[in-house]
CSV table of C-alpha atoms and ligand atoms in Angstrom, one decimal:
chain,number,residue,atom,x,y,z
A,215,MET,CA,6.7,-49.9,68.1
A,216,ALA,CA,6.6,-52.9,65.8
A,217,GLU,CA,9.8,-53.5,63.8
A,218,LYS,CA,9.7,-52.7,60.2
A,219,ARG,CA,9.6,-55.7,57.9
A,220,VAL,CA,12.7,-56.3,55.8
A,221,ALA,CA,12.4,-57.2,52.1
A,222,PHE,CA,15.4,-58.4,50.1
A,223,ILE,CA,15.3,-58.1,46.3
A,224,THR,CA,17.8,-59.7,44.0
A,225,GLY,CA,17.7,-58.0,40.6
A,226,ILE,CA,16.6,-54.8,42.3
A,227,GLY,CA,18.2,-52.7,39.4
A,228,GLY,CA,16.0,-54.5,36.8
A,229,GLN,CA,12.6,-53.4,35.5
A,230,ASP,CA,10.6,-55.4,38.1
A,231,GLY,CA,13.0,-54.8,40.9
A,232,SER,CA,12.7,-51.1,40.6
A,233,TYR,CA,8.9,-51.1,40.7
A,234,LEU,CA,8.8,-53.6,43.5
A,235,ALA,CA,11.2,-51.6,45.6
A,236,GLU,CA,9.0,-48.5,45.2
A,237,PHE,CA,5.9,-50.5,46.0
A,238,LEU,CA,7.4,-52.1,49.2
A,239,LEU,CA,8.8,-48.8,50.4
A,240,LYS,CA,5.2,-47.4,50.2
A,241,GLN,CA,4.0,-50.4,52.2
A,242,GLY,CA,6.5,-49.4,55.0
A,243,TYR,CA,9.1,-52.1,54.4
A,244,GLN,CA,12.8,-51.6,54.8
A,245,VAL,CA,14.1,-52.6,51.3
A,246,ARG,CA,17.4,-54.2,50.7
A,247,GLY,CA,18.8,-55.0,47.3
A,248,MET,CA,21.5,-57.0,45.6
A,249,ILE,CA,23.3,-55.2,42.8
A,250,ARG,CA,26.0,-56.8,40.7
A,251,ARG,CA,29.1,-54.9,39.8
A,252,ALA,CA,29.2,-53.6,36.3
A,253,SER,CA,31.7,-51.4,34.4
A,254,SER,CA,28.9,-49.0,33.4
A,255,PRO,CA,25.8,-47.9,35.3
A,256,ASN,CA,23.2,-50.6,36.0
A,257,THR,CA,21.3,-48.7,38.7
A,258,GLU,CA,19.6,-46.1,36.5
A,259,ARG,CA,16.1,-47.4,37.3
A,260,ILE,CA,16.7,-47.1,41.1
A,261,LEU,CA,18.6,-43.8,40.9
A,262,PRO,CA,15.8,-41.8,42.5
A,263,LEU,CA,15.8,-44.2,45.5
A,264,ILE,CA,19.5,-44.2,45.8
A,265,GLU,CA,19.6,-40.4,45.7
A,266,GLN,CA,16.7,-40.1,48.2
A,267,TYR,CA,18.2,-42.4,50.8
A,268,TRP,CA,21.9,-41.7,50.1
A,269,GLU,CA,24.0,-41.9,53.2
A,270,SER,CA,25.6,-38.5,52.7
A,271,LYS,CA,22.1,-36.9,52.7
A,272,ASN,CA,21.1,-38.8,55.8
A,273,PRO,CA,24.4,-38.9,57.8
A,274,ASP,CA,22.7,-39.8,61.1
A,275,VAL,CA,21.0,-42.9,59.7
A,276,LYS,CA,23.2,-46.0,59.5
A,277,SER,CA,22.9,-48.1,56.3
A,278,LEU,CA,21.1,-50.9,58.1
A,279,ASP,CA,18.5,-48.5,59.6
A,280,SER,CA,17.8,-46.8,56.3
A,281,PRO,CA,14.5,-47.6,54.5
A,282,PHE,CA,16.5,-48.4,51.3
A,283,PHE,CA,19.9,-49.9,51.0
A,284,SER,CA,21.7,-51.9,48.3
A,285,GLN,CA,24.9,-53.9,48.4
A,286,TYR,CA,27.1,-55.6,45.8
A,287,GLY,CA,26.5,-59.3,45.3
A,288,ASP,CA,26.1,-61.9,42.6
A,289,LEU,CA,23.8,-64.9,42.3
A,290,THR,CA,26.7,-66.9,40.9
A,291,ASP,CA,28.7,-66.3,44.1
A,292,ALA,CA,27.3,-68.4,47.0
A,293,SER,CA,29.3,-66.6,49.6
A,294,SER,CA,28.0,-63.2,48.6
A,295,VAL,CA,24.4,-64.6,48.7
A,296,ARG,CA,25.0,-66.0,52.2
A,297,SER,CA,26.7,-62.7,53.4
A,298,LEU,CA,23.8,-60.6,52.3
A,299,LEU,CA,21.3,-62.9,54.0
A,300,GLU,CA,23.3,-62.7,57.2
A,301,GLU,CA,23.6,-59.0,56.9
A,302,PHE,CA,19.9,-58.2,56.1
A,303,HIS,CA,18.0,-61.0,57.9
A,304,PRO,CA,15.0,-60.5,55.6
A,305,ASP,CA,11.4,-61.4,56.3
A,306,GLU,CA,10.7,-61.7,52.6
A,307,ILE,CA,13.0,-62.5,49.7
A,308,TYR,CA,12.1,-61.7,46.1
A,309,ASN,CA,14.4,-63.5,43.7
A,310,LEU,CA,14.1,-61.4,40.6
A,311,GLY,CA,17.8,-61.5,39.5
A,312,ALA,CA,18.2,-63.4,36.2
A,313,GLN,CA,19.7,-63.5,32.8
A,314,SER,CA,16.2,-62.6,31.5
A,315,HIS,CA,16.7,-62.5,27.8
A,316,VAL,CA,15.4,-65.6,26.0
A,317,ALA,CA,17.3,-65.1,22.8
A,318,VAL,CA,20.6,-64.5,24.7
A,319,SER,CA,20.0,-67.8,26.6
A,320,PHE,CA,20.6,-69.7,23.3
A,321,GLN,CA,24.0,-68.0,23.0
A,322,ASN,CA,24.9,-68.3,26.8
A,323,PRO,CA,23.1,-71.4,27.9
A,324,LEU,CA,25.4,-72.4,30.7
A,325,SER,CA,25.7,-69.0,32.4
A,326,THR,CA,21.9,-68.7,32.1
A,327,LEU,CA,21.5,-72.0,34.0
A,328,ASP,CA,24.1,-70.9,36.5
A,329,ILE,CA,22.3,-67.6,37.3
A,330,ASN,CA,18.6,-68.6,36.8
A,331,LEU,CA,18.7,-72.2,38.3
A,332,MET,CA,21.8,-72.4,40.5
A,333,GLY,CA,21.3,-68.8,41.7
A,334,THR,CA,17.9,-69.8,43.0
A,335,MET,CA,19.3,-72.9,44.6
A,336,ARG,CA,22.0,-70.9,46.3
A,337,ILE,CA,19.4,-68.8,48.1
A,338,LEU,CA,17.1,-71.7,48.9
A,339,ASP,CA,19.9,-73.7,50.3
A,340,ALA,CA,21.2,-70.8,52.4
A,341,ILE,CA,17.7,-70.3,53.8
A,342,ARG,CA,17.6,-74.0,54.7
A,343,ASP,CA,21.1,-74.1,56.2
A,344,MET,CA,20.6,-70.8,58.2
A,345,LYS,CA,17.1,-71.8,59.2
A,346,LEU,CA,16.0,-68.3,58.2
A,347,PRO,CA,12.3,-67.8,59.1
A,348,CYS,CA,11.5,-65.9,55.9
A,349,ARG,CA,9.2,-66.1,52.9
A,350,PHE,CA,10.7,-66.7,49.4
A,351,TYR,CA,9.3,-65.5,46.1
A,352,GLN,CA,10.6,-67.0,42.8
A,353,ALA,CA,10.2,-65.1,39.5
A,354,SER,CA,8.9,-68.0,37.4
A,355,SER,CA,7.9,-67.4,33.9
A,356,SER,CA,5.2,-68.1,31.2
A,357,GLU,CA,8.2,-69.1,29.0
A,358,MET,CA,8.1,-72.4,30.9
A,359,PHE,CA,4.9,-73.3,29.1
A,360,GLY,CA,6.7,-73.3,25.8
A,361,THR,CA,4.6,-75.1,23.2
A,362,SER,CA,1.7,-76.0,25.5
A,363,GLN,CA,-1.6,-74.8,24.0
A,364,PRO,CA,-3.1,-71.5,25.3
A,365,PRO,CA,-4.8,-70.6,27.6
A,366,GLN,CA,-2.2,-71.6,30.2
A,367,ASN,CA,-2.8,-71.9,34.0
A,368,GLU,CA,-1.2,-73.5,37.0
A,369,ASN,CA,-2.1,-77.0,35.7
A,370,THR,CA,-0.7,-76.6,32.2
A,371,PRO,CA,2.3,-78.8,31.5
A,372,PHE,CA,5.7,-77.1,31.0
A,373,ARG,CA,7.3,-77.7,27.5
A,374,PRO,CA,10.2,-75.2,27.5
A,375,GLN,CA,11.7,-74.1,24.2
A,376,SER,CA,14.9,-72.3,25.3
A,377,PRO,CA,17.7,-72.7,27.8
A,378,TYR,CA,16.0,-69.8,29.7
A,379,GLY,CA,12.8,-71.8,29.9
A,380,VAL,CA,14.6,-75.0,30.9
A,381,ALA,CA,16.4,-73.1,33.7
A,382,LYS,CA,13.1,-71.5,35.0
A,383,VAL,CA,11.3,-74.9,35.0
A,384,ALA,CA,14.1,-76.4,37.0
A,385,ALA,CA,14.1,-73.4,39.4
A,386,PHE,CA,10.3,-73.7,39.7
A,387,ASN,CA,10.7,-77.3,40.7
A,388,ALA,CA,13.5,-76.5,43.2
A,389,VAL,CA,11.1,-74.0,44.9
A,390,ARG,CA,8.5,-76.8,45.3
A,391,MET,CA,11.1,-79.3,46.5
A,392,TYR,CA,12.4,-77.0,49.2
A,393,ARG,CA,8.8,-76.2,50.2
A,394,ASP,CA,7.9,-79.9,50.5
A,395,ALA,CA,11.1,-81.2,51.9
A,396,TYR,CA,12.1,-78.5,54.4
A,397,GLY,CA,8.8,-76.6,55.0
A,398,ILE,CA,10.2,-73.4,53.6
A,399,PHE,CA,7.6,-70.8,52.7
A,400,ALA,CA,8.6,-70.7,49.1
A,401,SER,CA,6.2,-69.6,46.3
A,402,ASN,CA,6.3,-69.3,42.5
A,403,GLY,CA,4.8,-66.4,40.6
A,404,ILE,CA,4.3,-67.6,37.0
A,405,LEU,CA,4.3,-64.2,35.3
A,406,PHE,CA,3.4,-63.6,31.7
A,407,ASN,CA,5.2,-60.9,29.8
A,408,HIS,CA,5.1,-57.6,31.5
A,409,GLU,CA,6.4,-54.3,30.2
A,410,SER,CA,6.8,-50.7,31.1
A,411,PRO,CA,8.7,-47.6,30.1
A,412,ARG,CA,11.6,-49.2,32.1
A,413,ARG,CA,11.7,-52.3,30.0
A,414,GLY,CA,15.1,-53.3,28.7
A,415,ILE,CA,15.8,-51.9,25.2
A,416,ASN,CA,16.3,-55.3,23.6
A,417,PHE,CA,12.9,-56.8,24.4
A,418,VAL,CA,10.5,-56.6,21.5
A,419,THR,CA,8.0,-54.0,22.9
A,420,ARG,CA,10.6,-51.5,23.9
A,421,LYS,CA,12.6,-52.1,20.7
A,422,ILE,CA,9.4,-51.0,18.8
A,423,THR,CA,8.4,-48.0,21.0
A,424,MET,CA,12.0,-46.7,21.1
A,425,GLY,CA,12.4,-47.4,17.4
A,426,LEU,CA,9.3,-45.4,16.5
A,427,ALA,CA,10.5,-42.4,18.6
A,428,LYS,CA,13.9,-42.6,16.8
A,429,ILE,CA,12.2,-42.7,13.4
A,430,LEU,CA,10.1,-39.7,14.2
A,431,VAL,CA,13.1,-37.5,15.1
A,432,GLY,CA,15.0,-38.7,12.1
A,433,LYS,CA,17.6,-40.9,13.9
A,434,ASP,CA,16.5,-44.1,12.2
A,435,ARG,CA,14.5,-45.2,9.2
A,436,ASN,CA,13.0,-48.5,10.2
A,437,ILE,CA,12.8,-51.3,12.8
A,438,VAL,CA,14.3,-54.7,12.1
A,439,LEU,CA,12.4,-57.6,13.7
A,440,GLY,CA,12.3,-61.4,13.7
A,441,ASN,CA,9.2,-63.5,14.3
A,442,LEU,CA,6.1,-61.3,14.0
A,443,ASP,CA,3.6,-64.0,14.5
A,444,ALA,CA,4.4,-64.9,18.1
A,445,LYS,CA,1.5,-64.1,20.5
A,446,ARG,CA,2.1,-62.7,23.9
A,447,ASP,CA,0.0,-61.8,26.9
A,448,TRP,CA,1.5,-58.3,27.7
A,449,GLY,CA,0.7,-56.6,31.1
A,450,PHE,CA,2.3,-53.8,33.1
A,451,SER,CA,5.2,-54.4,35.4
A,452,GLY,CA,4.0,-51.8,37.9
A,453,GLU,CA,0.9,-53.9,38.5
A,454,TYR,CA,2.6,-57.3,38.4
A,455,VAL,CA,4.9,-56.5,41.3
A,456,GLU,CA,1.8,-56.1,43.5
A,457,GLY,CA,0.9,-59.6,42.4
A,458,MET,CA,4.3,-60.8,43.7
A,459,TRP,CA,3.8,-59.2,47.0
A,460,ARG,CA,0.2,-60.6,47.3
A,461,ILE,CA,1.6,-64.1,46.6
A,462,LEU,CA,3.9,-63.8,49.7
A,463,GLN,CA,1.1,-62.4,51.9
A,464,HIS,CA,-1.1,-65.5,51.2
A,465,GLU,CA,-1.5,-67.7,54.3
A,466,LYS,CA,0.4,-70.6,52.7
A,467,PRO,CA,3.1,-71.0,50.1
A,468,ASP,CA,1.6,-71.7,46.6
A,469,ASP,CA,2.1,-71.1,42.9
A,470,PHE,CA,0.1,-68.5,40.9
A,471,VAL,CA,-0.3,-67.4,37.3
A,472,ILE,CA,-0.2,-63.6,36.9
A,473,ALA,CA,-1.5,-62.5,33.4
A,474,THR,CA,-4.0,-60.1,31.7
A,475,GLY,CA,-5.9,-62.8,29.8
A,476,GLU,CA,-5.4,-61.0,26.5
A,477,THR,CA,-3.1,-62.1,23.7
A,478,HIS,CA,-1.7,-60.2,20.7
A,479,THR,CA,1.0,-60.8,18.1
A,480,VAL,CA,4.2,-58.9,17.8
A,481,ARG,CA,2.8,-57.5,14.5
A,482,ASP,CA,-0.3,-56.2,16.5
A,483,PHE,CA,2.1,-54.4,18.8
A,484,MET,CA,3.9,-52.8,15.8
A,485,ARG,CA,0.6,-51.9,14.2
A,486,GLU,CA,-0.9,-50.3,17.3
A,487,SER,CA,2.2,-48.3,18.1
A,488,PHE,CA,2.5,-46.8,14.6
A,489,ALA,CA,-1.2,-46.1,14.4
A,490,LEU,CA,-1.0,-44.0,17.6
A,491,VAL,CA,0.9,-41.4,15.5
A,492,GLY,CA,-1.1,-42.1,12.3
A,493,LEU,CA,1.5,-44.2,10.5
A,494,ASN,CA,1.3,-47.5,8.7
A,495,TYR,CA,3.8,-49.8,10.3
A,496,GLU,CA,4.4,-51.8,7.1
A,497,ASN,CA,6.4,-48.8,5.7
A,498,PHE,CA,8.9,-49.0,8.5
A,499,LEU,CA,9.3,-52.8,9.1
A,500,VAL,CA,12.2,-54.8,8.0
A,501,SER,CA,12.1,-58.5,8.6
A,502,SER,CA,15.3,-60.4,9.4
A,503,ASP,CA,16.3,-63.9,10.4
A,504,ARG,CA,18.9,-62.3,12.6
A,505,TYR,CA,16.3,-61.9,15.3
A,506,LYS,CA,14.7,-65.3,14.9
A,507,ARG,CA,15.4,-67.9,17.6
A,508,PRO,CA,16.3,-71.6,17.1
A,509,ALA,CA,12.9,-72.3,18.7
A,510,ASP,CA,10.2,-69.8,19.8
A,511,VAL,CA,7.2,-70.0,22.0
A,512,PRO,CA,4.3,-69.6,19.6
A,513,ALA,CA,1.4,-68.4,21.8
A,514,LEU,CA,1.0,-67.3,25.4
A,515,LEU,CA,-2.3,-66.4,27.0
A,516,GLY,CA,-2.6,-66.6,30.7
A,517,ASP,CA,-5.5,-67.7,32.8
A,518,SER,CA,-5.0,-66.0,36.2
A,519,THR,CA,-8.4,-67.0,37.7
A,520,LYS,CA,-6.6,-68.5,40.7
A,521,ALA,CA,-4.8,-65.2,41.5
A,522,ARG,CA,-7.9,-63.2,41.0
A,523,LYS,CA,-10.0,-65.3,43.2
A,524,ILE,CA,-7.6,-66.1,46.0
A,525,LEU,CA,-5.3,-63.0,46.0
A,526,GLY,CA,-7.8,-60.4,44.7
A,527,TRP,CA,-5.3,-59.4,42.1
A,528,ASN,CA,-6.8,-57.7,39.1
A,529,PRO,CA,-4.8,-56.0,36.3
A,530,GLN,CA,-6.2,-52.7,34.9
A,531,VAL,CA,-3.5,-52.1,32.2
A,532,LYS,CA,-3.9,-54.3,29.1
A,533,PHE,CA,-2.6,-54.3,25.6
A,534,LYS,CA,-3.8,-50.9,24.4
A,535,GLU,CA,-2.9,-49.1,27.6
A,536,ILE,CA,0.6,-50.6,27.9
A,537,THR,CA,1.4,-49.8,24.2
A,538,LYS,CA,0.3,-46.2,24.7
A,539,MET,CA,2.1,-45.8,28.0
A,540,MET,CA,5.4,-47.0,26.5
A,541,ILE,CA,5.0,-44.9,23.3
A,542,VAL,CA,4.3,-41.7,25.2
A,543,ALA,CA,7.3,-42.3,27.5
A,544,ASP,CA,9.7,-42.9,24.6
A,545,LEU,CA,8.3,-39.9,22.6
A,546,LYS,CA,8.7,-37.6,25.6
A,547,ASP,CA,12.2,-38.8,26.2
A,548,LYS,CA,13.3,-38.5,22.5
A,549,PHE,CA,11.5,-35.2,22.0
A,550,GLU,CA,13.2,-33.6,25.0
A,551,LYS,CA,16.6,-34.9,24.1
A,552,THR,CA,16.3,-33.6,20.5
A,553,GLY,CA,14.8,-30.2,21.5
A,554,ASN,CA,11.4,-30.9,19.9
A,555,VAL,CA,9.9,-30.3,23.3
A,556,PRO,CA,11.4,-27.8,25.8
A,557,ILE,CA,12.3,-29.2,29.3
A,558,GLU,CA,10.5,-26.9,31.7
A,559,ARG,CA,10.6,-27.8,35.4
A,560,GLY,CA,7.2,-28.3,36.9
A,561,VAL,CA,5.3,-28.2,33.6
A,562,MET,CA,3.0,-31.2,33.3
A,563,ARG,CA,1.9,-32.2,29.8
A,564,ASP,CA,-0.6,-34.9,29.0
A,565,ASP,CA,-0.2,-37.9,26.7
A,566,ASP,CA,-2.1,-36.1,23.8
A,567,TYR,CA,0.5,-33.4,23.8
A,568,TYR,CA,3.3,-35.9,22.9
A,569,LEU,CA,1.2,-37.9,20.6
A,570,GLY,CA,0.2,-34.6,18.8
A,571,ILE,CA,3.8,-33.7,18.2
A,572,GLY,CA,4.4,-37.3,17.1
A,573,ARG,CA,1.6,-37.0,14.6
A,574,ASP,CA,3.0,-33.7,13.3
A,575,LEU,CA,6.4,-35.2,12.8
A,576,ALA,CA,4.8,-38.3,11.2
A,577,SER,CA,3.0,-36.2,8.6
A,578,LYS,CA,6.3,-34.6,7.6
A,579,LEU,CA,7.8,-38.1,7.2
A,580,ARG,CA,4.9,-39.0,4.9
A,581,LYS,CA,5.6,-36.0,2.7
A,582,SER,CA,9.3,-36.5,2.4
B,876,LIG,P1,15.5,-57.4,34.0
B,876,LIG,O1,15.1,-56.0,33.8
B,876,LIG,O2,16.4,-58.1,33.0
B,876,LIG,O3,16.3,-57.5,35.4
B,876,LIG,C1,17.0,-58.6,35.8
B,876,LIG,C2,17.9,-58.2,37.0
B,876,LIG,O4,18.7,-59.3,37.4
B,876,LIG,C3,18.9,-57.0,36.6
B,876,LIG,O5,19.0,-56.1,37.7
B,876,LIG,C4,20.3,-57.8,36.5
B,876,LIG,O6,21.4,-57.0,36.8
B,876,LIG,C5,20.1,-58.8,37.5
B,876,LIG,N1,21.0,-59.9,37.4
B,876,LIG,C6,21.4,-60.6,36.3
B,876,LIG,N2,22.3,-61.5,36.5
B,876,LIG,C7,22.6,-61.4,37.9
B,876,LIG,C8,23.5,-62.1,38.7
B,876,LIG,N3,24.3,-63.0,38.3
B,876,LIG,N4,23.5,-61.8,40.0
B,876,LIG,C9,22.6,-60.8,40.5
B,876,LIG,N5,21.8,-60.1,39.7
B,876,LIG,C10,21.8,-60.4,38.4
B,876,LIG,O7,14.3,-58.4,34.2
B,876,LIG,P2,12.8,-58.1,34.7
B,876,LIG,O8,12.0,-57.9,33.5
B,876,LIG,O9,12.8,-57.1,35.7
B,876,LIG,O10,12.4,-59.5,35.2
B,876,LIG,C11,12.6,-59.8,36.6
B,876,LIG,C12,12.5,-61.3,36.8
B,876,LIG,O11,11.3,-61.9,36.4
B,876,LIG,C13,13.6,-62.1,36.1
B,876,LIG,O12,13.9,-63.3,36.9
B,876,LIG,C14,12.9,-62.6,34.8
B,876,LIG,O13,13.5,-63.8,34.3
B,876,LIG,C15,11.5,-62.9,35.4
B,876,LIG,N6,10.4,-62.7,34.5
B,876,LIG,C16,10.2,-61.6,33.7
B,876,LIG,C17,9.1,-61.4,32.9
B,876,LIG,C18,8.9,-60.2,32.1
B,876,LIG,O14,8.1,-60.2,31.2
B,876,LIG,N7,9.5,-59.1,32.5
B,876,LIG,C19,8.1,-62.4,32.9
B,876,LIG,C20,8.3,-63.6,33.7
B,876,LIG,C21,9.4,-63.7,34.5
B,876,LIG,P3,22.1,-56.2,35.6
B,876,LIG,O15,21.4,-54.9,35.4
B,876,LIG,O16,23.5,-55.9,36.2
B,876,LIG,O17,22.1,-57.0,34.4
B,877,LIG,O1,10.1,-61.5,22.7
B,877,LIG,C1,9.7,-61.9,19.1
B,877,LIG,C2,10.4,-63.0,19.9
B,877,LIG,O2,12.2,-60.9,23.9
B,877,LIG,C3,8.8,-61.6,22.5
B,877,LIG,C4,11.2,-62.0,29.0
B,877,LIG,O3,10.8,-61.0,29.9
B,877,LIG,O4,8.9,-62.7,28.6
B,877,LIG,C5,10.1,-62.2,28.0
B,877,LIG,O5,10.6,-63.1,27.0
B,877,LIG,C6,8.5,-62.2,21.1
B,877,LIG,C7,9.3,-63.5,20.8
B,877,LIG,O6,10.1,-61.5,25.2
B,877,LIG,C8,12.1,-59.6,17.9
B,877,LIG,O7,10.9,-64.1,19.0
B,877,LIG,C9,10.5,-60.7,17.1
B,877,LIG,O8,8.5,-64.4,20.2
B,877,LIG,O9,10.2,-59.3,24.0
B,877,LIG,P1,10.8,-60.7,23.9
B,877,LIG,P2,10.1,-63.1,25.5
B,877,LIG,O10,11.0,-63.9,24.7
B,877,LIG,O11,8.6,-63.5,25.4
B,877,LIG,C10,9.1,-63.9,29.3
B,877,LIG,C11,7.7,-64.2,29.9
B,877,LIG,C12,10.2,-63.9,30.3
B,877,LIG,O12,10.2,-64.6,31.3
B,877,LIG,C13,11.5,-63.3,29.8
B,877,LIG,O13,12.3,-63.0,30.9
B,877,LIG,O14,8.9,-61.3,20.1
B,877,LIG,N1,10.5,-61.0,18.4
B,877,LIG,N2,11.4,-59.8,16.8
B,877,LIG,C14,11.6,-60.4,18.9
B,877,LIG,N3,12.0,-60.3,20.2
B,877,LIG,C15,13.1,-59.5,20.5
B,877,LIG,N4,13.6,-59.5,21.7
B,877,LIG,N5,13.7,-58.8,19.5
B,877,LIG,C16,13.3,-58.8,18.2
B,877,LIG,O15,13.8,-58.1,17.3
């Protein structure tokens, strides 16, 4: 019987890491992950996988034979990186671990560089030194394009506007250098913004969808935002992780843009979200400089022709669908927590059910 392929994911507890782990398990991979130690839970998104493959539930299966297994490690700690590579001997490495918040990178520039650039180098150099015969995926970002005019593709110059962008550009170049100098199968996915109900709560989309749910249940009165005019090309993380996998299945290492090809402003996202429950966003928006950055990327619009043609990757979820998906998920969560909707095991309710309750609550808000 052919041995199972082993995939190692850094940042497995993050938004993308959790979707990628689920996707690779379905493809029959053994999935291994790096989790960094935290004083409060940082494995919520992969809890179903941890519970499913928990050792105490499967006492006869050794950790290293289990389909899913994660281990403590840190991208800032070269010895932990090396130990995990020696322990897992992966066929494919997905380097998703990062300080991923652009605004935070202005406050913590050096640690952002350490994790996002040096962390990438630590893995690449261990692959070189150990002569590991594996494929390496780097989570590069549309933030690297900075002020370059849209639409952006693989030939667009990088003009980064943040420490995060600077770190990602340098890591992108490190990937190319290790590919050219040492023949390592190392590829970059240049992913445009991608969201989901699992998105971190301080990114703008989730801040809006969660904020709206809180307003509807009376836990908040408004949403405070910074730059409303920035344009982003927002897709769905669950589809983008398949793009990552396809990039590593390609016959040779290469760099690919992954994007929907639609762009909308932050204001559009706010408008669309509130319109789904019949509210005018303008009545709930507070603008504040607190959330403005020293420099921002004005407009991102991805041209993913290369990935569509060569990899056959085609996104189905675009702006309207991702907005609705995130709104419904946050309404469901808040309504269940506040008792507006009973939690009944095995009862499936469709999107319209939650949006309907959202509209009822919204109409009461309008009257009061
Ligand atoms: P995310 O939800 O913030 O996940 C990042 C993960 O990296 C978390 O699990 C985090 O662990 C981990 N991490 C942070 N510092 C680490 C360290 N020192 N050592 C090991 N792990 C560390 O981000 P995401 O949205 O899934 O994004 C995945 C990757 O794609 C990131 O590299 C991001 O920069 C890049 N990217 C994202 C987008 C997007 O729109 N989502 C677009 C382009 C590129 P903790 O939970 O402990 O913090
Ligand atoms: O901001 C504006 C903000 O933080 C989007 C990361 O996944 O995608 C993400 O980076 C826009 C910016 O994402 C608020 O100024 C206004 O123009 O959701 P964001 P991002 O900065 O585009 C790239 C591709 C990555 O690689 C990153 O890892 O929204 N904005 N008001 C705000 N943003 C936030 N977070 N909070 C606000 O209150």
